[in-house]
Amino acid sequence: MKKEREYDKKYSVALVGATGLVGQTFLRVLEELRFPVKELKLFASEKSKGKKILAFGRDYTLKNITDDSVEKTDIAFFSTDAETSGKITPIFLNAGALVIDNSSFHRTNPKIPLIVPEVNLNAYNGERIIANPNCSTIQAVLPLSALSEYGILSVNYTTYQAVSGSGKNGISDLKRTLNGKNGEYYPYNISKNCIPKIGGNGGFYGYTEEEVKMINETKKILGLKDLPVSATCVRVPVENCHAVSVRAELEKEFDIDKIIQELSDTEGVEVLDDLDHDIFPVQELADGNDIVFVGRIRRDLSAKNGLLFYTVADNLRKGAATNAVQIALGLIKANKI
């Protein structure tokens, strides 16, 4: 993996939710990208208080969040549920932190930027809160952003989302059912079924919460508030890495070879597209990687200027931790923090 350069300034960094799957991934990514950490503060739930975690070659003691436990901080990464993020945001703002939140709590707030750094880092407006998008949204809008010159008229998604998107409970349920035991987390045996429900009822024409996230976040990130977007989100019996099938209807005519070249030239994207030689994105290729892999690029024969493509990405890395860390690094490089 390419290492980031050394930085002139170092930062006091807090990570909230350090013991979860995404939290542990945050620590690996911070190390691998050589994030300029001056001081690292790790927070977790009350049950983990006092435990130690190894990072950057030393042990760190986990803290529980109180007004007194959060001292002056430059950057705080949140890897928590939405409710917790809402409660703790004021505490870290009072400590002087720039908050980069991986939960959904801040994503729909029009004042708070929702950023995929390769797409819209310039959306940062000086706010001290930045929302990290949904994992499936990130890997879909990154290649979609390469199509902006053609005018995007509509987007439809079908996702194939790994159980790691449900955290440790999801992985445990897959392993449990693969060993012939009854599941305890999903409503059906995840080792034998694809489950077309992620999240609860989104309260929106029969869409689930996950589907509503993808709809709203796509519009916000691409700056197309009236863009028609639909989604069907499916949990599949794969441990890690999400796949998204994307259908986009474009305003202008296009040459498919040029589209493939433009996707190949997009930062953060790698095209794998040779059907004759079985070269296309799969989860094993994406696992542990920070690239969004794109393939099966072809015309949609049901629409005049329709385009189909398929993406795969590591949902714990580019879909969560890596994207958040890249946001911070991008702002550091731009001298905005």
CSV table of C-alpha atoms in Angstrom, one decimal:
chain,number,residue,atom,x,y,z
A,1,MET,CA,0.0,0.0,0.0
A,2,LYS,CA,1.2,3.5,-0.8
A,3,LYS,CA,2.3,5.4,2.2
A,4,GLU,CA,1.4,9.0,2.8
A,5,ARG,CA,4.2,11.6,3.0
A,6,GLU,CA,5.4,13.0,6.3
A,7,TYR,CA,3.6,16.1,7.6
A,8,ASP,CA,5.0,19.3,9.1
A,9,LYS,CA,2.3,19.4,11.8
A,10,LYS,CA,1.0,16.6,14.1
A,11,TYR,CA,-2.5,16.4,15.6
A,12,SER,CA,-4.2,15.3,18.8
A,13,VAL,CA,-6.6,12.6,17.5
A,14,ALA,CA,-9.5,10.9,19.2
A,15,LEU,CA,-11.2,7.7,18.0
A,16,VAL,CA,-14.6,6.9,19.5
A,17,GLY,CA,-15.7,3.3,19.2
A,18,ALA,CA,-12.2,1.9,19.1
A,19,THR,CA,-13.2,-1.7,19.9
A,20,GLY,CA,-15.7,-2.3,17.0
A,21,LEU,CA,-15.0,-3.7,13.6
A,22,VAL,CA,-14.8,-0.2,12.0
A,23,GLY,CA,-12.9,1.2,15.0
A,24,GLN,CA,-10.2,-1.5,14.7
A,25,THR,CA,-10.0,-0.7,11.0
A,26,PHE,CA,-9.6,3.0,11.8
A,27,LEU,CA,-6.5,2.1,13.8
A,28,ARG,CA,-5.0,0.0,11.0
A,29,VAL,CA,-5.7,2.7,8.4
A,30,LEU,CA,-4.3,5.5,10.6
A,31,GLU,CA,-1.1,3.5,11.0
A,32,GLU,CA,-0.8,2.4,7.4
A,33,LEU,CA,-1.3,6.0,6.0
A,34,ARG,CA,1.1,7.4,8.6
A,35,PHE,CA,-1.5,9.8,9.9
A,36,PRO,CA,0.4,12.7,11.6
A,37,VAL,CA,-0.6,11.8,15.2
A,38,LYS,CA,0.9,13.7,18.1
A,39,GLU,CA,-1.5,12.2,20.7
A,40,LEU,CA,-4.0,9.4,20.3
A,41,LYS,CA,-7.0,9.1,22.6
A,42,LEU,CA,-9.2,6.0,22.4
A,43,PHE,CA,-12.8,5.8,23.6
A,44,ALA,CA,-15.2,3.0,23.9
A,45,SER,CA,-18.3,1.9,25.9
A,46,GLU,CA,-18.3,1.7,29.7
A,47,LYS,CA,-17.7,-2.1,29.6
A,48,SER,CA,-14.4,-1.6,27.8
A,49,LYS,CA,-13.2,1.2,30.1
A,50,GLY,CA,-9.6,0.6,31.3
A,51,LYS,CA,-8.8,-2.1,28.8
A,52,LYS,CA,-5.7,-1.6,26.6
A,53,ILE,CA,-5.4,-1.6,22.8
A,54,LEU,CA,-2.1,-1.8,20.9
A,55,ALA,CA,-1.7,1.0,18.2
A,56,PHE,CA,1.4,2.8,16.8
A,57,GLY,CA,3.6,0.4,18.7
A,58,ARG,CA,2.3,1.1,22.2
A,59,ASP,CA,-0.6,0.3,24.5
A,60,TYR,CA,-3.4,2.8,24.9
A,61,THR,CA,-5.9,2.7,27.7
A,62,LEU,CA,-9.6,2.9,26.6
A,63,LYS,CA,-11.6,5.7,28.2
A,64,ASN,CA,-15.3,6.3,28.6
A,65,ILE,CA,-16.7,9.6,27.3
A,66,THR,CA,-17.6,12.2,29.9
A,67,ASP,CA,-17.3,16.0,29.8
A,68,ASP,CA,-14.2,15.7,31.9
A,69,SER,CA,-12.5,12.8,30.0
A,70,VAL,CA,-12.4,14.6,26.7
A,71,GLU,CA,-9.5,17.0,26.8
A,72,LYS,CA,-8.4,19.4,24.0
A,73,THR,CA,-8.5,17.5,20.7
A,74,ASP,CA,-7.8,18.5,17.1
A,75,ILE,CA,-9.6,15.7,15.1
A,76,ALA,CA,-12.2,13.2,16.4
A,77,PHE,CA,-13.2,10.2,14.3
A,78,PHE,CA,-16.5,8.7,15.4
A,79,SER,CA,-17.3,5.0,14.8
A,80,THR,CA,-20.5,4.8,16.7
A,81,ASP,CA,-24.2,4.4,16.1
A,82,ALA,CA,-26.2,7.5,15.2
A,83,GLU,CA,-27.8,8.0,18.6
A,84,THR,CA,-24.4,8.0,20.4
A,85,SER,CA,-22.9,10.3,17.8
A,86,GLY,CA,-25.6,12.8,18.4
A,87,LYS,CA,-25.0,12.8,22.2
A,88,ILE,CA,-21.2,13.1,22.1
A,89,THR,CA,-20.8,15.6,19.3
A,90,PRO,CA,-21.2,18.6,21.6
A,91,ILE,CA,-18.6,17.2,24.0
A,92,PHE,CA,-15.9,17.0,21.3
A,93,LEU,CA,-16.9,20.3,19.7
A,94,ASN,CA,-16.4,21.9,23.2
A,95,ALA,CA,-12.9,20.3,23.2
A,96,GLY,CA,-12.0,22.1,20.0
A,97,ALA,CA,-12.2,19.1,17.7
A,98,LEU,CA,-13.1,18.7,14.0
A,99,VAL,CA,-15.5,15.8,14.1
A,100,ILE,CA,-15.6,13.3,11.3
A,101,ASP,CA,-18.6,11.1,11.9
A,102,ASN,CA,-19.1,7.7,10.4
A,103,SER,CA,-22.6,7.4,11.6
A,104,SER,CA,-25.8,8.6,9.8
A,105,PHE,CA,-26.6,11.2,12.4
A,106,HIS,CA,-25.3,14.3,10.6
A,107,ARG,CA,-25.6,13.2,6.9
A,108,THR,CA,-28.9,14.8,6.0
A,109,ASN,CA,-28.1,18.1,7.7
A,110,PRO,CA,-27.8,20.6,4.8
A,111,LYS,CA,-25.2,22.6,6.7
A,112,ILE,CA,-22.9,19.7,7.3
A,113,PRO,CA,-20.8,18.5,4.3
A,114,LEU,CA,-21.0,14.8,3.3
A,115,ILE,CA,-17.7,14.0,1.6
A,116,VAL,CA,-16.1,11.4,-0.6
A,117,PRO,CA,-12.7,13.2,-0.9
A,118,GLU,CA,-12.0,12.2,-4.6
A,119,VAL,CA,-15.4,13.6,-5.5
A,120,ASN,CA,-16.3,16.6,-3.4
A,121,LEU,CA,-13.6,17.6,-0.9
A,122,ASN,CA,-14.4,21.2,-1.9
A,123,ALA,CA,-17.7,20.8,-0.2
A,124,TYR,CA,-15.9,21.4,3.1
A,125,ASN,CA,-17.2,24.8,4.3
A,126,GLY,CA,-15.3,25.3,7.5
A,127,GLU,CA,-17.9,23.5,9.6
A,128,ARG,CA,-16.4,21.6,12.5
A,129,ILE,CA,-18.5,18.5,11.7
A,130,ILE,CA,-18.1,16.4,8.6
A,131,ALA,CA,-20.3,13.4,7.8
A,132,ASN,CA,-18.8,10.2,6.3
A,133,PRO,CA,-21.2,8.7,3.8
A,134,ASN,CA,-22.8,5.2,3.9
A,135,CYS,CA,-20.5,2.5,2.8
A,136,SER,CA,-22.4,1.5,-0.3
A,137,THR,CA,-23.0,5.1,-1.3
A,138,ILE,CA,-19.2,5.8,-1.3
A,139,GLN,CA,-18.3,3.0,-3.7
A,140,ALA,CA,-21.2,4.0,-6.0
A,141,VAL,CA,-20.8,7.8,-6.3
A,142,LEU,CA,-17.0,7.6,-6.8
A,143,PRO,CA,-17.4,6.1,-10.3
A,144,LEU,CA,-20.7,8.0,-10.9
A,145,SER,CA,-18.8,11.2,-10.5
A,146,ALA,CA,-16.8,10.4,-13.6
A,147,LEU,CA,-20.0,10.6,-15.6
A,148,SER,CA,-21.0,14.2,-14.7
A,149,GLU,CA,-20.0,15.6,-18.1
A,150,TYR,CA,-22.7,13.4,-19.7
A,151,GLY,CA,-25.5,14.7,-17.4
A,152,ILE,CA,-26.9,12.1,-15.0
A,153,LEU,CA,-30.7,11.8,-15.4
A,154,SER,CA,-31.4,8.9,-13.0
A,155,VAL,CA,-29.7,6.2,-11.0
A,156,ASN,CA,-30.8,2.8,-9.8
A,157,TYR,CA,-28.8,0.6,-7.3
A,158,THR,CA,-28.9,-3.0,-6.3
A,159,THR,CA,-26.5,-3.8,-3.5
A,160,TYR,CA,-25.0,-7.1,-2.3
A,161,GLN,CA,-23.8,-6.2,1.2
A,162,ALA,CA,-21.5,-8.3,3.3
A,163,VAL,CA,-22.3,-9.3,6.9
A,164,SER,CA,-19.4,-7.2,8.2
A,165,GLY,CA,-21.7,-4.2,7.5
A,166,SER,CA,-23.7,-5.4,10.5
A,167,GLY,CA,-20.6,-5.5,12.7
A,168,LYS,CA,-19.4,-8.3,14.8
A,169,ASN,CA,-23.0,-9.6,15.2
A,170,GLY,CA,-23.3,-10.1,11.5
A,171,ILE,CA,-20.0,-12.0,11.1
A,172,SER,CA,-20.8,-14.2,14.2
A,173,ASP,CA,-24.3,-15.0,12.7
A,174,LEU,CA,-22.7,-16.1,9.4
A,175,LYS,CA,-20.2,-18.3,11.1
A,176,ARG,CA,-22.8,-19.7,13.4
A,177,THR,CA,-25.2,-20.7,10.6
A,178,LEU,CA,-22.4,-22.0,8.4
A,179,ASN,CA,-21.7,-24.5,11.3
A,180,GLY,CA,-25.3,-25.7,11.3
A,181,LYS,CA,-26.4,-23.7,14.3
A,182,ASN,CA,-29.5,-21.4,14.4
A,183,GLY,CA,-29.0,-17.7,13.7
A,184,GLU,CA,-29.3,-15.2,16.4
A,185,TYR,CA,-29.1,-11.9,14.6
A,186,TYR,CA,-30.7,-11.9,11.1
A,187,PRO,CA,-34.3,-12.8,10.6
A,188,TYR,CA,-33.3,-15.7,8.2
A,189,ASN,CA,-30.4,-18.1,8.0
A,190,ILE,CA,-27.8,-15.8,6.4
A,191,SER,CA,-25.6,-18.8,5.2
A,192,LYS,CA,-28.5,-19.9,3.0
A,193,ASN,CA,-30.3,-16.7,2.0
A,194,CYS,CA,-29.8,-13.3,0.5
A,195,ILE,CA,-32.0,-11.0,2.7
A,196,PRO,CA,-33.5,-8.0,0.9
A,197,LYS,CA,-33.8,-5.9,4.0
A,198,ILE,CA,-31.0,-3.8,5.6
A,199,GLY,CA,-32.1,-1.5,8.4
A,200,GLY,CA,-35.7,-0.9,9.4
A,201,ASN,CA,-38.6,0.6,7.5
A,202,GLY,CA,-37.3,3.9,6.0
A,203,GLY,CA,-40.8,5.4,6.1
A,204,PHE,CA,-40.6,6.2,2.4
A,205,TYR,CA,-42.7,4.3,-0.2
A,206,GLY,CA,-41.6,0.9,1.2
A,207,TYR,CA,-37.9,1.6,1.1
A,208,THR,CA,-35.6,0.4,4.0
A,209,GLU,CA,-33.4,2.8,6.0
A,210,GLU,CA,-30.3,1.7,4.1
A,211,GLU,CA,-32.0,2.4,0.8
A,212,VAL,CA,-33.2,5.8,1.9
A,213,LYS,CA,-29.6,6.6,2.9
A,214,MET,CA,-28.3,5.7,-0.5
A,215,ILE,CA,-31.0,7.8,-2.2
A,216,ASN,CA,-30.5,10.9,-0.2
A,217,GLU,CA,-26.7,10.7,0.1
A,218,THR,CA,-26.2,10.2,-3.7
A,219,LYS,CA,-28.1,13.5,-4.4
A,220,LYS,CA,-26.2,15.4,-1.7
A,221,ILE,CA,-22.7,14.2,-2.7
A,222,LEU,CA,-23.2,14.7,-6.4
A,223,GLY,CA,-24.9,18.1,-5.8
A,224,LEU,CA,-28.0,16.9,-7.8
A,225,LYS,CA,-30.9,17.5,-5.3
A,226,ASP,CA,-33.6,16.6,-7.9
A,227,LEU,CA,-31.9,13.5,-9.2
A,228,PRO,CA,-34.2,10.4,-9.3
A,229,VAL,CA,-32.5,7.6,-7.4
A,230,SER,CA,-33.8,4.2,-6.3
A,231,ALA,CA,-32.2,1.4,-4.5
A,232,THR,CA,-32.7,-2.2,-3.4
A,233,CYS,CA,-30.2,-3.2,-0.6
A,234,VAL,CA,-29.6,-6.9,0.0
A,235,ARG,CA,-27.5,-8.7,2.7
A,236,VAL,CA,-25.6,-11.6,1.3
A,237,PRO,CA,-23.6,-14.5,2.8
A,238,VAL,CA,-20.2,-13.0,2.3
A,239,GLU,CA,-18.0,-11.9,5.3
A,240,ASN,CA,-16.5,-8.7,3.9
A,241,CYS,CA,-16.7,-6.3,1.0
A,242,HIS,CA,-19.9,-4.9,-0.6
A,243,ALA,CA,-20.9,-5.0,-4.2
A,244,VAL,CA,-23.2,-2.5,-6.0
A,245,SER,CA,-24.8,-2.9,-9.4
A,246,VAL,CA,-25.4,0.6,-10.8
A,247,ARG,CA,-27.7,1.6,-13.6
A,248,ALA,CA,-27.3,5.2,-14.7
A,249,GLU,CA,-29.3,7.0,-17.4
A,250,LEU,CA,-27.3,9.8,-19.0
A,251,GLU,CA,-28.5,12.9,-20.9
A,252,LYS,CA,-25.8,12.8,-23.6
A,253,GLU,CA,-24.8,10.0,-25.9
A,254,PHE,CA,-21.6,8.3,-25.1
A,255,ASP,CA,-18.9,6.0,-26.5
A,256,ILE,CA,-18.5,3.0,-24.2
A,257,ASP,CA,-14.8,2.8,-24.7
A,258,LYS,CA,-14.4,6.4,-23.7
A,259,ILE,CA,-16.5,5.7,-20.5
A,260,ILE,CA,-14.2,2.8,-19.6
A,261,GLN,CA,-11.2,5.1,-20.1
A,262,GLU,CA,-12.7,7.9,-18.0
A,263,LEU,CA,-13.5,5.4,-15.2
A,264,SER,CA,-9.9,4.1,-15.4
A,265,ASP,CA,-8.6,7.6,-15.1
A,266,THR,CA,-10.7,8.3,-12.0
A,267,GLU,CA,-8.7,8.6,-8.7
A,268,GLY,CA,-9.5,5.8,-6.3
A,269,VAL,CA,-11.0,3.6,-9.1
A,270,GLU,CA,-9.5,0.5,-10.8
A,271,VAL,CA,-11.3,-1.0,-13.8
A,272,LEU,CA,-11.4,-4.8,-14.1
A,273,ASP,CA,-13.4,-5.5,-17.2
A,274,ASP,CA,-12.6,-8.4,-19.4
A,275,LEU,CA,-15.6,-10.8,-19.6
A,276,ASP,CA,-13.9,-13.3,-21.9
A,277,HIS,CA,-11.0,-13.9,-19.4
A,278,ASP,CA,-13.2,-13.7,-16.3
A,279,ILE,CA,-11.7,-10.4,-15.1
A,280,PHE,CA,-14.2,-8.5,-13.1
A,281,PRO,CA,-14.6,-7.2,-9.5
A,282,VAL,CA,-15.1,-9.8,-6.7
A,283,GLN,CA,-15.0,-9.5,-2.9
A,284,GLU,CA,-11.7,-11.4,-2.5
A,285,LEU,CA,-9.9,-8.8,-4.6
A,286,ALA,CA,-11.3,-5.9,-2.7
A,287,ASP,CA,-10.7,-7.3,0.8
A,288,GLY,CA,-8.1,-5.2,2.6
A,289,ASN,CA,-7.9,-2.7,-0.2
A,290,ASP,CA,-8.8,1.0,-0.4
A,291,ILE,CA,-9.7,1.0,-4.1
A,292,VAL,CA,-13.2,0.9,-5.6
A,293,PHE,CA,-13.1,-1.8,-8.3
A,294,VAL,CA,-15.4,-1.3,-11.3
A,295,GLY,CA,-16.3,-3.8,-14.0
A,296,ARG,CA,-19.1,-5.2,-16.2
A,297,ILE,CA,-19.3,-1.8,-17.9
A,298,ARG,CA,-21.8,-1.9,-20.7
A,299,ARG,CA,-24.8,-0.2,-22.2
A,300,ASP,CA,-28.2,-0.7,-20.7
A,301,LEU,CA,-30.3,-1.9,-23.6
A,302,SER,CA,-33.5,-0.7,-21.9
A,303,ALA,CA,-32.7,3.0,-22.1
A,304,LYS,CA,-31.4,5.3,-24.9
A,305,ASN,CA,-28.4,6.5,-23.0
A,306,GLY,CA,-28.3,3.9,-20.2
A,307,LEU,CA,-25.1,2.6,-18.6
A,308,LEU,CA,-24.6,-0.4,-16.4
A,309,PHE,CA,-21.6,-1.2,-14.2
A,310,TYR,CA,-20.7,-3.2,-11.1
A,311,THR,CA,-18.6,-2.1,-8.2
A,312,VAL,CA,-16.9,-3.9,-5.3
A,313,ALA,CA,-15.1,-2.3,-2.3
A,314,ASP,CA,-14.0,-3.1,1.2
A,315,ASN,CA,-16.9,-1.7,3.3
A,316,LEU,CA,-14.8,-1.4,6.5
A,317,ARG,CA,-12.0,0.4,4.7
A,318,LYS,CA,-13.0,2.6,1.8
A,319,GLY,CA,-16.6,2.3,2.8
A,320,ALA,CA,-15.9,3.6,6.3
A,321,ALA,CA,-12.5,4.1,8.0
A,322,THR,CA,-10.3,4.9,5.0
A,323,ASN,CA,-12.7,7.4,3.5
A,324,ALA,CA,-12.9,9.3,6.9
A,325,VAL,CA,-9.1,9.3,7.2
A,326,GLN,CA,-8.7,10.4,3.6
A,327,ILE,CA,-11.0,13.4,4.3
A,328,ALA,CA,-8.8,14.5,7.2
A,329,LEU,CA,-5.6,14.0,5.1
A,330,GLY,CA,-7.1,15.9,2.2
A,331,LEU,CA,-7.9,18.9,4.4
A,332,ILE,CA,-4.5,18.8,6.0
A,333,LYS,CA,-2.8,18.9,2.6
A,334,ALA,CA,-5.1,21.8,1.7
A,335,ASN,CA,-4.0,23.6,4.9
A,336,LYS,CA,-7.7,23.7,6.1
A,337,ILE,CA,-7.1,22.1,9.4
